XYZ file of C-alpha atoms in Angstrom:
653
model
C -3.088 -110.449 33.937
C -4.079 -106.552 35.005
C -1.421 -106.574 37.641
C 1.605 -107.380 35.844
C 4.288 -104.718 35.978
C 3.595 -104.033 31.641
C -0.115 -103.278 32.601
C 0.843 -100.640 34.863
C 3.625 -99.041 32.757
C 0.978 -98.991 29.689
C -1.959 -97.600 32.194
C 0.780 -94.653 33.007
C 2.089 -94.051 29.816
C -1.724 -93.034 28.850
C -2.386 -90.893 31.560
C 0.775 -89.006 30.632
C -0.742 -87.991 27.406
C -2.789 -84.420 26.823
C -6.195 -84.444 25.806
C -6.599 -83.321 22.387
C -7.937 -79.807 23.168
C -5.023 -78.621 25.307
C -3.000 -80.086 22.064
C -4.755 -78.037 19.813
C -4.955 -74.950 22.254
C -0.936 -74.999 22.196
C -0.604 -75.233 18.273
C -2.379 -72.440 18.092
C -0.737 -70.471 20.271
C 2.533 -71.407 18.837
C 1.588 -70.645 15.642
C 0.113 -67.165 16.757
C 3.525 -66.170 18.494
C 5.242 -67.514 14.806
C 2.927 -65.139 12.851
C 3.445 -62.564 15.738
C 7.148 -62.618 14.987
C 7.358 -62.575 11.374
C 5.042 -59.844 11.209
C 7.257 -58.025 12.951
C 10.143 -59.249 10.862
C 8.038 -58.049 8.163
C 7.445 -54.771 9.471
C 10.747 -54.240 10.143
C 13.308 -55.488 7.250
C 10.772 -55.112 4.780
C 7.939 -52.582 5.089
C 10.250 -49.892 7.508
C 14.015 -51.147 5.757
C 14.305 -47.905 3.869
C 13.431 -45.820 7.320
C 15.334 -47.883 9.704
C 18.196 -47.986 6.582
C 18.411 -43.907 6.991
C 18.484 -43.469 10.895
C 21.243 -46.662 10.909
C 22.638 -44.082 8.783
C 22.077 -41.106 10.338
C 24.080 -42.987 13.263
C 27.159 -43.294 10.771
C 26.428 -40.568 8.869
C 26.022 -36.549 9.649
C 25.574 -34.362 6.340
C 27.085 -30.792 7.680
C 25.688 -27.336 6.031
C 28.390 -25.631 3.231
C 26.515 -22.179 2.886
C 26.506 -20.570 -0.268
C 28.204 -17.098 -0.027
C 26.229 -14.319 -0.632
C 26.380 -12.381 -4.162
C 28.462 -8.984 -3.764
C 27.258 -5.958 -4.537
C 28.634 -3.216 -6.739
C 28.306 0.591 -7.802
C 27.038 1.286 -11.598
C 30.586 1.899 -12.221
C 31.674 -1.758 -11.012
C 32.858 0.030 -7.183
C 32.302 -2.652 -4.611
C 29.518 -1.300 -2.229
C 29.268 -5.034 -0.086
C 31.986 -7.745 0.167
C 32.106 -11.196 2.493
C 34.282 -11.935 4.709
C 35.605 -15.017 5.815
C 34.495 -16.378 9.528
C 34.475 -19.332 11.227
C 30.755 -20.521 13.384
C 30.786 -22.676 16.269
C 28.413 -25.547 15.863
C 26.968 -27.869 18.514
C 25.928 -31.257 18.189
C 22.527 -31.855 20.348
C 23.082 -35.383 20.678
C 26.104 -35.553 22.233
C 25.153 -32.955 24.885
C 25.139 -35.191 27.957
C 23.295 -32.485 30.493
C 21.515 -29.297 29.262
C 20.560 -28.633 32.586
C 20.955 -24.882 33.998
C 23.242 -26.269 36.382
C 25.323 -28.720 33.771
C 28.859 -28.053 34.196
C 29.274 -28.760 30.338
C 27.412 -25.876 29.532
C 28.631 -24.033 32.310
C 32.431 -24.816 30.508
C 30.855 -24.268 27.194
C 29.968 -20.399 28.212
C 32.814 -19.630 29.856
C 34.566 -20.611 26.737
C 32.661 -19.095 24.042
C 31.850 -15.584 26.006
C 28.544 -16.400 26.639
C 25.956 -17.290 29.318
C 24.160 -20.343 30.365
C 21.142 -18.851 29.979
C 22.130 -17.895 26.121
C 23.059 -21.433 25.535
C 19.772 -22.915 26.985
C 18.028 -20.257 25.031
C 19.615 -20.956 21.546
C 18.964 -24.737 22.314
C 15.455 -24.185 22.946
C 15.329 -22.357 19.986
C 16.021 -25.189 17.673
C 14.136 -27.453 19.859
C 12.064 -28.284 16.859
C 14.797 -29.151 14.439
C 16.051 -32.530 13.695
C 18.565 -33.674 16.779
C 21.283 -34.652 14.357
C 21.275 -31.560 13.281
C 24.095 -29.139 13.984
C 22.857 -25.860 15.832
C 24.747 -22.978 15.114
C 25.523 -21.655 18.708
C 27.902 -18.166 17.870
C 28.888 -16.868 14.409
C 31.825 -15.125 13.828
C 33.966 -16.555 16.606
C 37.233 -15.378 17.789
C 40.836 -16.907 17.333
C 40.603 -17.302 21.474
C 37.285 -18.869 21.312
C 38.561 -21.070 18.272
C 41.465 -22.353 20.501
C 39.090 -23.100 23.306
C 37.275 -25.781 21.264
C 40.569 -27.125 19.462
C 42.150 -27.491 23.327
C 38.717 -29.300 24.393
C 37.844 -31.607 21.701
C 38.140 -34.401 23.948
C 36.378 -33.217 26.871
C 33.624 -30.951 24.668
C 32.654 -33.752 21.108
C 29.671 -31.752 20.757
C 31.542 -28.441 19.685
C 32.165 -27.942 16.017
C 33.102 -25.231 14.133
C 32.955 -24.294 10.293
C 33.983 -22.021 7.688
C 32.106 -19.326 6.282
C 31.351 -16.008 4.336
C 29.994 -13.622 6.518
C 28.314 -9.644 5.354
C 30.581 -7.056 5.197
C 28.789 -3.600 4.941
C 30.283 0.044 4.123
C 31.306 1.822 7.722
C 29.241 4.681 9.699
C 25.958 3.207 7.850
C 26.724 4.262 4.455
C 23.596 3.773 2.440
C 22.486 1.575 4.729
C 18.550 2.046 4.026
C 19.506 1.480 0.978
C 21.772 -1.846 1.162
C 19.689 -3.079 3.651
C 20.842 -5.549 6.335
C 20.720 -9.466 6.773
C 20.206 -11.724 9.532
C 18.408 -15.038 10.709
C 15.126 -16.133 9.391
C 12.832 -15.230 12.494
C 10.004 -17.804 13.971
C 7.574 -15.373 12.481
C 8.639 -15.129 8.802
C 8.768 -18.932 8.750
C 5.227 -18.953 9.471
C 5.024 -16.702 6.185
C 4.441 -19.012 2.716
C 6.997 -16.726 0.846
C 9.818 -18.172 3.411
C 8.431 -22.000 3.202
C 11.779 -23.017 1.716
C 13.997 -21.459 4.786
C 14.864 -23.199 7.967
C 15.712 -22.038 11.649
C 18.960 -20.605 11.525
C 18.956 -19.454 7.892
C 20.363 -16.030 7.201
C 18.140 -13.700 4.714
C 17.536 -10.258 3.969
C 15.828 -8.280 5.995
C 16.011 -4.858 4.639
C 16.838 -2.822 1.242
C 18.057 -4.214 -1.217
C 19.453 -7.346 0.500
C 15.402 -8.187 1.523
C 13.803 -7.037 -2.200
C 16.914 -9.621 -4.238
C 17.557 -12.159 -1.610
C 16.485 -15.132 -3.763
C 19.278 -13.568 -6.554
C 22.155 -13.136 -3.715
C 21.716 -15.975 -1.635
C 22.652 -18.995 -4.184
C 22.197 -22.512 -3.056
C 23.830 -24.058 -0.153
C 25.626 -27.341 -0.122
C 26.259 -30.109 1.983
C 28.949 -32.753 2.800
C 27.962 -36.335 3.895
C 30.450 -36.974 6.879
C 31.678 -40.035 8.722
C 31.158 -40.104 12.210
C 32.321 -42.241 14.808
C 30.178 -43.335 18.112
C 31.603 -39.735 20.320
C 30.031 -37.807 16.775
C 33.493 -36.728 15.826
C 34.501 -36.368 11.612
C 36.476 -39.712 10.989
C 35.989 -39.322 6.860
C 33.918 -38.173 4.636
C 31.654 -40.042 1.998
C 30.758 -37.233 -0.567
C 29.781 -33.684 -1.194
C 27.466 -31.356 -2.862
C 28.776 -27.692 -3.512
C 27.797 -24.361 -2.896
C 26.393 -22.115 -5.675
C 27.196 -18.973 -4.530
C 25.041 -16.095 -4.828
C 24.804 -13.905 -7.919
C 26.619 -10.720 -8.061
C 24.340 -7.694 -8.272
C 25.060 -3.969 -10.107
C 23.404 -1.295 -8.491
C 22.320 1.970 -10.230
C 23.989 3.901 -7.634
C 27.054 6.277 -8.441
C 29.438 5.905 -5.832
C 30.777 8.907 -5.924
C 27.504 10.656 -5.984
C 25.820 8.857 -3.279
C 29.422 9.622 -1.321
C 28.335 13.455 -1.978
C 25.011 12.972 -0.683
C 26.190 11.153 2.682
C 28.526 14.030 2.881
C 26.025 16.811 2.606
C 23.738 15.006 5.048
C 26.212 14.471 7.644
C 25.348 16.245 11.227
C 21.530 16.656 9.947
C 18.417 14.457 9.975
C 16.234 14.061 6.500
C 16.904 12.091 3.382
C 18.769 12.836 -0.333
C 17.335 10.886 -3.353
C 19.357 11.696 -7.031
C 17.656 9.966 -9.658
C 18.080 10.067 -13.721
C 14.482 10.794 -14.836
C 15.072 9.420 -18.309
C 15.294 5.719 -17.015
C 14.471 5.879 -13.247
C 17.769 4.948 -12.295
C 18.313 5.860 -8.424
C 21.725 7.881 -8.570
C 21.787 8.493 -4.538
C 19.699 7.399 -1.757
C 20.563 8.516 1.751
C 18.900 8.821 4.847
C 19.833 10.319 8.534
C 19.911 8.971 10.915
C 21.348 6.177 10.216
C 22.198 2.516 11.729
C 25.343 0.056 11.627
C 24.182 -3.480 9.518
C 27.273 -4.758 10.436
C 25.465 -5.164 13.679
C 23.130 -7.593 12.112
C 25.232 -9.589 10.082
C 26.213 -11.929 12.840
C 23.955 -11.566 15.860
C 22.282 -8.773 16.760
C 22.550 -7.677 20.347
C 19.535 -6.828 22.472
C 21.422 -3.588 23.513
C 21.894 -2.403 20.379
C 18.127 -3.270 19.354
C 16.986 -1.446 22.350
C 18.992 1.521 21.306
C 17.863 1.981 17.554
C 14.085 0.890 18.408
C 13.960 3.410 21.094
C 15.415 6.505 19.333
C 13.497 9.011 18.797
C 14.682 10.068 15.477
C 14.353 6.007 14.342
C 17.580 5.489 12.691
C 15.675 2.311 10.579
C 13.039 4.509 8.856
C 14.271 5.095 5.436
C 13.129 8.389 5.125
C 13.711 8.909 1.033
C 10.545 6.750 0.776
C 8.829 6.482 4.003
C 8.694 9.602 5.572
C 5.538 11.219 4.819
C 5.609 15.266 5.370
C 4.258 18.314 4.006
C 6.170 19.248 0.546
C 5.775 23.186 1.172
C 6.194 25.122 -1.373
C 7.587 22.935 -3.671
C 4.154 21.817 -4.215
C 3.750 25.135 -5.977
C 5.152 23.547 -8.962
C 2.013 20.744 -8.838
C -0.001 23.876 -8.695
C 1.488 25.340 -11.215
C 0.815 22.163 -13.639
C -2.554 22.802 -12.842
C -3.488 26.275 -13.150
C -1.666 26.243 -16.638
C -3.220 22.807 -17.847
C -6.572 24.241 -16.433
C -6.273 27.507 -18.578
C -6.154 29.356 -15.330
C -3.001 30.741 -14.532
C -1.621 32.021 -17.692
C -3.634 35.791 -17.315
C -4.527 35.613 -13.218
C -2.609 38.290 -12.117
C -2.496 38.945 -7.933
C -1.556 41.839 -6.018
C 0.161 40.580 -3.050
C 0.239 42.884 0.059
C 1.521 40.464 2.220
C -0.878 38.335 2.220
C -5.057 37.673 1.684
C -8.385 37.323 3.083
C -10.120 33.909 2.070
C -13.364 32.733 3.937
C -13.049 35.667 6.820
C -9.262 34.326 7.351
C -6.281 35.936 6.735
C -3.483 34.077 4.760
C -0.359 35.808 5.567
C 2.682 35.916 2.407
C 6.286 35.978 3.662
C 6.543 39.430 1.617
C 4.725 42.136 0.043
C 5.692 40.930 -3.618
C 3.025 43.420 -5.865
C 2.402 42.410 -8.564
C 2.581 38.487 -9.175
C 1.447 36.424 -11.942
C 2.878 32.815 -13.288
C 6.314 33.542 -14.528
C 7.651 35.128 -11.008
C 4.949 33.685 -8.803
C 7.391 30.353 -8.757
C 11.443 32.436 -8.318
C 9.246 34.367 -5.382
C 7.464 31.633 -3.850
C 4.691 33.866 -3.391
C 1.683 32.435 -1.346
C -0.619 34.658 -2.301
C -0.800 34.116 -5.865
C -0.937 30.170 -5.129
C -3.309 30.564 -2.438
C -5.980 32.410 -4.895
C -5.488 29.809 -7.760
C -6.085 27.070 -5.074
C -9.221 28.826 -4.512
C -9.745 29.004 -8.270
C -9.512 25.481 -8.859
C -10.563 23.854 -5.970
C -9.367 20.927 -3.861
C -10.591 18.298 -6.310
C -8.990 19.413 -9.990
C -5.761 20.128 -7.661
C -6.036 16.298 -6.712
C -6.383 15.345 -10.522
C -3.351 16.542 -11.431
C -1.358 15.893 -8.153
C -2.597 12.810 -8.347
C -1.477 12.157 -12.194
C 1.896 12.889 -11.069
C 2.277 10.105 -8.486
C 1.207 12.255 -4.871
C -0.461 9.747 -2.824
C 0.906 6.842 -4.714
C 3.926 4.820 -4.199
C 6.586 5.044 -7.081
C 7.015 1.114 -6.781
C 10.651 1.470 -6.211
C 12.150 -1.851 -5.305
C 13.121 -1.255 -1.910
C 10.610 -2.482 0.984
C 7.724 -0.490 2.383
C 7.599 2.017 0.421
C 5.068 5.230 2.121
C 2.447 6.579 -0.180
C 1.933 9.892 1.238
C -1.305 11.891 1.384
C -3.422 13.418 -1.477
C -6.310 15.348 0.413
C -9.783 15.915 -1.834
C -13.670 15.672 -0.900
C -14.125 11.870 -1.903
C -10.690 11.185 0.643
C -12.113 13.306 3.040
C -15.320 11.879 3.118
C -13.934 7.937 3.641
C -11.250 9.124 6.057
C -13.115 11.187 8.141
C -16.816 10.638 7.423
C -16.424 14.685 6.750
C -16.993 17.284 4.209
C -14.279 19.011 2.662
C -14.652 22.511 3.364
C -13.825 25.680 0.809
C -11.541 26.980 3.260
C -9.387 23.970 4.147
C -8.033 24.497 -0.068
C -6.256 27.630 0.800
C -3.702 25.691 2.334
C -2.990 23.396 0.612
C -2.306 25.419 -2.326
C 1.088 26.074 -0.597
C 1.859 22.234 0.394
C 0.163 22.526 3.838
C -2.474 21.300 5.267
C -3.391 17.430 4.829
C -1.142 17.040 1.715
C 2.257 15.049 2.576
C 4.902 13.104 0.419
C 8.128 11.443 0.125
C 11.027 12.566 -0.855
C 11.424 9.709 -3.841
C 7.448 10.894 -5.359
C 8.958 14.474 -5.323
C 11.765 13.691 -7.037
C 10.119 11.471 -9.513
C 7.244 14.257 -10.265
C 9.141 17.242 -10.476
C 11.412 15.192 -12.919
C 8.381 14.378 -14.532
C 7.429 17.352 -15.172
C 10.934 18.980 -16.344
C 10.520 16.030 -19.019
C 6.762 17.145 -20.011
C 5.357 14.668 -18.194
C 7.321 11.093 -18.894
C 7.819 9.244 -15.390
C 10.103 6.362 -15.385
C 9.210 3.652 -12.773
C 12.263 4.286 -9.821
C 14.747 1.041 -9.488
C 17.872 0.439 -7.427
C 19.224 -2.334 -9.688
C 19.560 -2.811 -13.008
C 16.881 -4.782 -14.714
C 18.904 -7.201 -16.879
C 20.823 -7.878 -13.637
C 17.825 -10.100 -12.274
C 17.054 -13.687 -14.108
C 13.694 -13.281 -16.144
C 11.889 -15.298 -14.017
C 12.279 -13.036 -11.208
C 11.917 -9.931 -12.946
C 8.525 -10.072 -13.214
C 7.691 -11.184 -9.652
C 9.761 -8.617 -7.860
C 7.767 -5.712 -10.094
C 4.430 -7.062 -8.847
C 5.982 -7.269 -4.998
C 6.351 -3.837 -5.436
C 3.468 -2.419 -7.001
C 3.305 1.979 -7.718
C 2.225 3.967 -10.580
C 5.089 2.836 -12.218
C 5.929 4.116 -15.537
C 3.800 6.728 -17.119
C 2.963 9.388 -19.002
C 0.674 12.170 -18.588
C 1.411 14.858 -21.585
C 1.866 18.397 -20.681
C 1.173 21.400 -23.000
C 4.776 22.112 -24.161
C 4.576 25.611 -23.682
C 3.473 24.919 -19.724
C 6.033 22.719 -18.737
C 8.639 25.329 -20.671
C 7.430 28.093 -18.499
C 7.711 26.349 -15.239
C 11.007 25.111 -16.026
C 12.104 28.945 -16.930
C 10.815 30.108 -14.155
C 12.383 27.209 -11.759
C 15.618 28.168 -13.585
C 15.043 31.800 -12.613
C 14.204 30.404 -8.843
C 18.473 29.950 -9.142
C 19.298 32.918 -10.340
C 17.300 35.376 -8.701
C 14.592 34.206 -6.881
C 14.632 31.930 -3.353
C 17.569 29.751 -3.994
C 19.727 32.270 -5.813
C 22.521 31.524 -3.120
C 23.488 28.471 -4.367
C 23.410 29.630 -8.024
C 26.730 27.843 -10.049
C 27.772 29.566 -13.081
C 27.907 27.056 -15.995
C 25.414 25.008 -15.202
C 21.775 25.139 -15.975
C 20.471 24.771 -13.138
C 16.639 24.582 -12.128
C 14.833 23.929 -8.735
C 12.562 25.069 -6.272
C 12.345 25.848 -2.386
C 9.906 24.412 0.057
C 9.324 25.365 3.812
C 6.953 23.614 5.359
C 5.864 24.603 8.959
C 5.416 22.166 11.919
C 2.831 24.398 13.664
C 0.426 27.103 13.220
C 0.704 30.528 13.610
C -2.027 31.000 15.569
C 0.087 29.283 18.336
C 3.455 31.293 18.218
C 5.555 33.695 16.276
C 5.427 34.225 13.151
C 8.451 32.132 11.748
C 10.580 28.936 11.498
C 9.307 27.939 14.900
C 12.394 26.196 17.357
C 13.787 23.146 17.745
C 10.803 19.802 17.641
C 8.195 22.838 15.604
C 10.981 24.016 13.758
C 9.723 23.744 9.883
C 10.782 21.441 7.855
C 13.411 22.624 4.692
C 12.959 21.194 1.024
C 14.481 21.731 -2.416
C 14.321 19.686 -5.749
C 16.843 20.772 -8.104
C 17.565 19.597 -11.565
C 20.354 19.647 -14.634
C 19.402 20.772 -17.100
C 16.263 22.605 -16.457
C 14.396 20.784 -19.328
C 14.457 16.754 -19.691
C 16.478 16.748 -17.338
C 19.661 13.902 -16.771
C 19.904 14.200 -13.147
C 16.749 15.460 -10.384
C 17.262 16.047 -6.237
C 15.595 16.031 -3.856
C 16.692 16.809 -0.250
C 14.550 16.860 2.741
C 16.210 18.641 5.802
C 13.759 17.773 9.016
C 13.800 21.302 11.182
C 16.163 22.810 9.163
C 14.039 25.767 8.241
C 14.050 27.491 5.481
C 14.662 25.757 2.011
C 16.843 28.113 0.208
C 19.436 28.223 3.159
C 18.982 24.067 4.275
C 18.709 22.058 1.688
C 19.053 23.807 -1.853
C 22.970 24.075 -1.025
C 22.700 20.150 -0.216
C 21.022 19.277 -3.525
C 23.578 22.022 -5.063
C 26.485 19.781 -3.710
C 25.377 16.740 -4.898
C 24.061 18.137 -8.281
C 28.110 19.701 -8.973
C 29.686 16.239 -8.231
C 27.426 15.088 -10.548
C 28.354 17.871 -13.267
C 32.232 17.928 -12.731
C 32.077 13.790 -13.365
C 30.351 13.923 -16.545
C 32.296 17.098 -17.795
C 35.569 15.042 -17.050
C 34.314 12.293 -18.434
C 33.285 14.264 -21.821
C 37.053 15.768 -21.858
C 35.125 19.446 -20.312
C 37.428 20.827 -17.983
C 34.408 23.749 -17.111
C 34.058 23.038 -13.479
C 31.344 25.225 -11.191
C 32.075 26.169 -8.029
C 29.509 25.486 -5.345
C 28.672 28.350 -3.180
C 29.247 27.207 0.497
C 26.274 27.142 2.755
C 25.197 30.388 5.426
C 24.416 29.327 8.208
C 21.802 32.678 8.303
C 18.175 31.788 9.700
C 16.560 34.664 8.325
C 14.817 33.394 4.685
C 16.227 34.043 1.423
C 14.900 36.915 -0.693
C 11.187 36.668 -1.815
C 11.386 32.832 0.294
C 7.893 32.491 1.300
C 6.877 30.948 4.617
C 3.662 28.499 4.898
C 0.674 29.941 6.116
C -1.063 28.791 8.744
C -4.849 26.915 8.506
C -7.605 28.190 10.229
C -7.743 26.305 13.652
C -11.094 25.258 12.746
C -10.018 23.010 9.879
C -6.809 22.242 11.024
C -5.229 18.876 10.131
C -4.293 16.147 11.960
C -1.596 15.531 9.311
C 2.454 15.034 11.263
C 3.527 17.959 8.993
C 0.344 20.428 9.195
C 0.950 23.735 10.109
């Protein structure tokens, strides 16, 4: 029975069956594989669905930015200062580049067609290496018609190149008002690390100086975008939608174009600065600085050659001397000395006999002339150093510092332009803090005539003397009308530019009237008599600040880089003036000959325009500047400090 064929089949069938343990193991493996597969499907189709959907869309849809045009800048009368012009930018699609190596024929062709080098192309690609690969990279801005034709002719060969119409900044030529307006440029990597630029991305255009920087948030607008459909080669085949760009807001500046042009013309061929301000409101009517630069060179892509040229220029063309030059004020400081002397009841009855100088603490301090008997009434027109040496000695450095500081010296004014300097007003506490040394009484003598360690900026000097002529009321200087700025940004901008701002330092009426009368006499019979203008109530004060001590050279103005700086501050009318003008001519020599005529030109432009607007046809004649190298009658030459107490100030004697 056991050997029958049927039994053999049954036995064989039982031997082919798996053992129960192996069967269970196989089932567990199959189940585990199914779980892994189901988990992967769940991750792909449920958990990561939105992410993979975006990636898929990115392969089909590209977001192309539409840059917002920056707001235009106008002068106070609505005349345009800064405009925009249509431009074309070439973008490169990094994801479409087949070979980005240095020997790539592809990059060589691109570089040749766009007048670049392969190294420049690779440098741009490296600069944007952290940006998403699907975002277009600006390869070259403001491309020429020939370069546009090259891109169009090689569309099939170079699918990674695209063009886009944009708006670019157009600034006045010849550096006109460049330090006031500023310039724009691409946001730098260092700026991107600053939290103030958290909303910016690589390649964004941002204000880098002047009004462009201060009011960037107002001017830049909001960029839009277009969602375009692209094919497998990355070329546009359709459009899904768009968000329109919101143009930046236009701004009206306080600048008067006519007065600005007069200031620019007056400074032509000279190094220095001119500031014209309405002391009633703090509105800047003109602000010019020389040497200047071309902001149009920054508006597209700054070349290394031009950047190297301007940063290595010993004249520092990027320096806004109107708010950043910190120099000894020379005899213009005597107006502040007069305020201190009168308010302290020291100067009223003080009378000195000027015999060409005076001796203090064993050192002889020279005056430019033998003025004879001098009191406060003729000390300003004559600019008598001997009188102010004596006054400084009687007041002491801390009393002088108290009044100078109250009038804004050694403090930023708070003007709405970046990088304003504060200047220096020495005192016993200042020297102890900065030099860890006591103040010597002999050091006070030179401070009395605006030398020594005291330094000011032109904007400080204009504000201080305008405030004195207004009875002590001083306004915060500004170059944009406050109502032009949205209220939510107005406070933030004010906080970003701290300074003494608006303040009042009430002066005794007889005192500031005496001072302004004496300043008016300066332009009639005093050191600025050469620029007297009939039919204009023109008041002012000259200043000549030496750069080297007379102990080390001949008495006079010096020569070359050691030639004295020339200052002048003038105003119209003499009391509660409508305009105050501060002029600095570096190495200009005597203030009466070098700076006063420039201020007269600016003031004449202001008065003539105002009279025409008021239908008043009386026009003043401005005397032409004289090339004489000798001082105007009575012009004081700043005397040196004793060598033992010589200060390290850049404007010190």
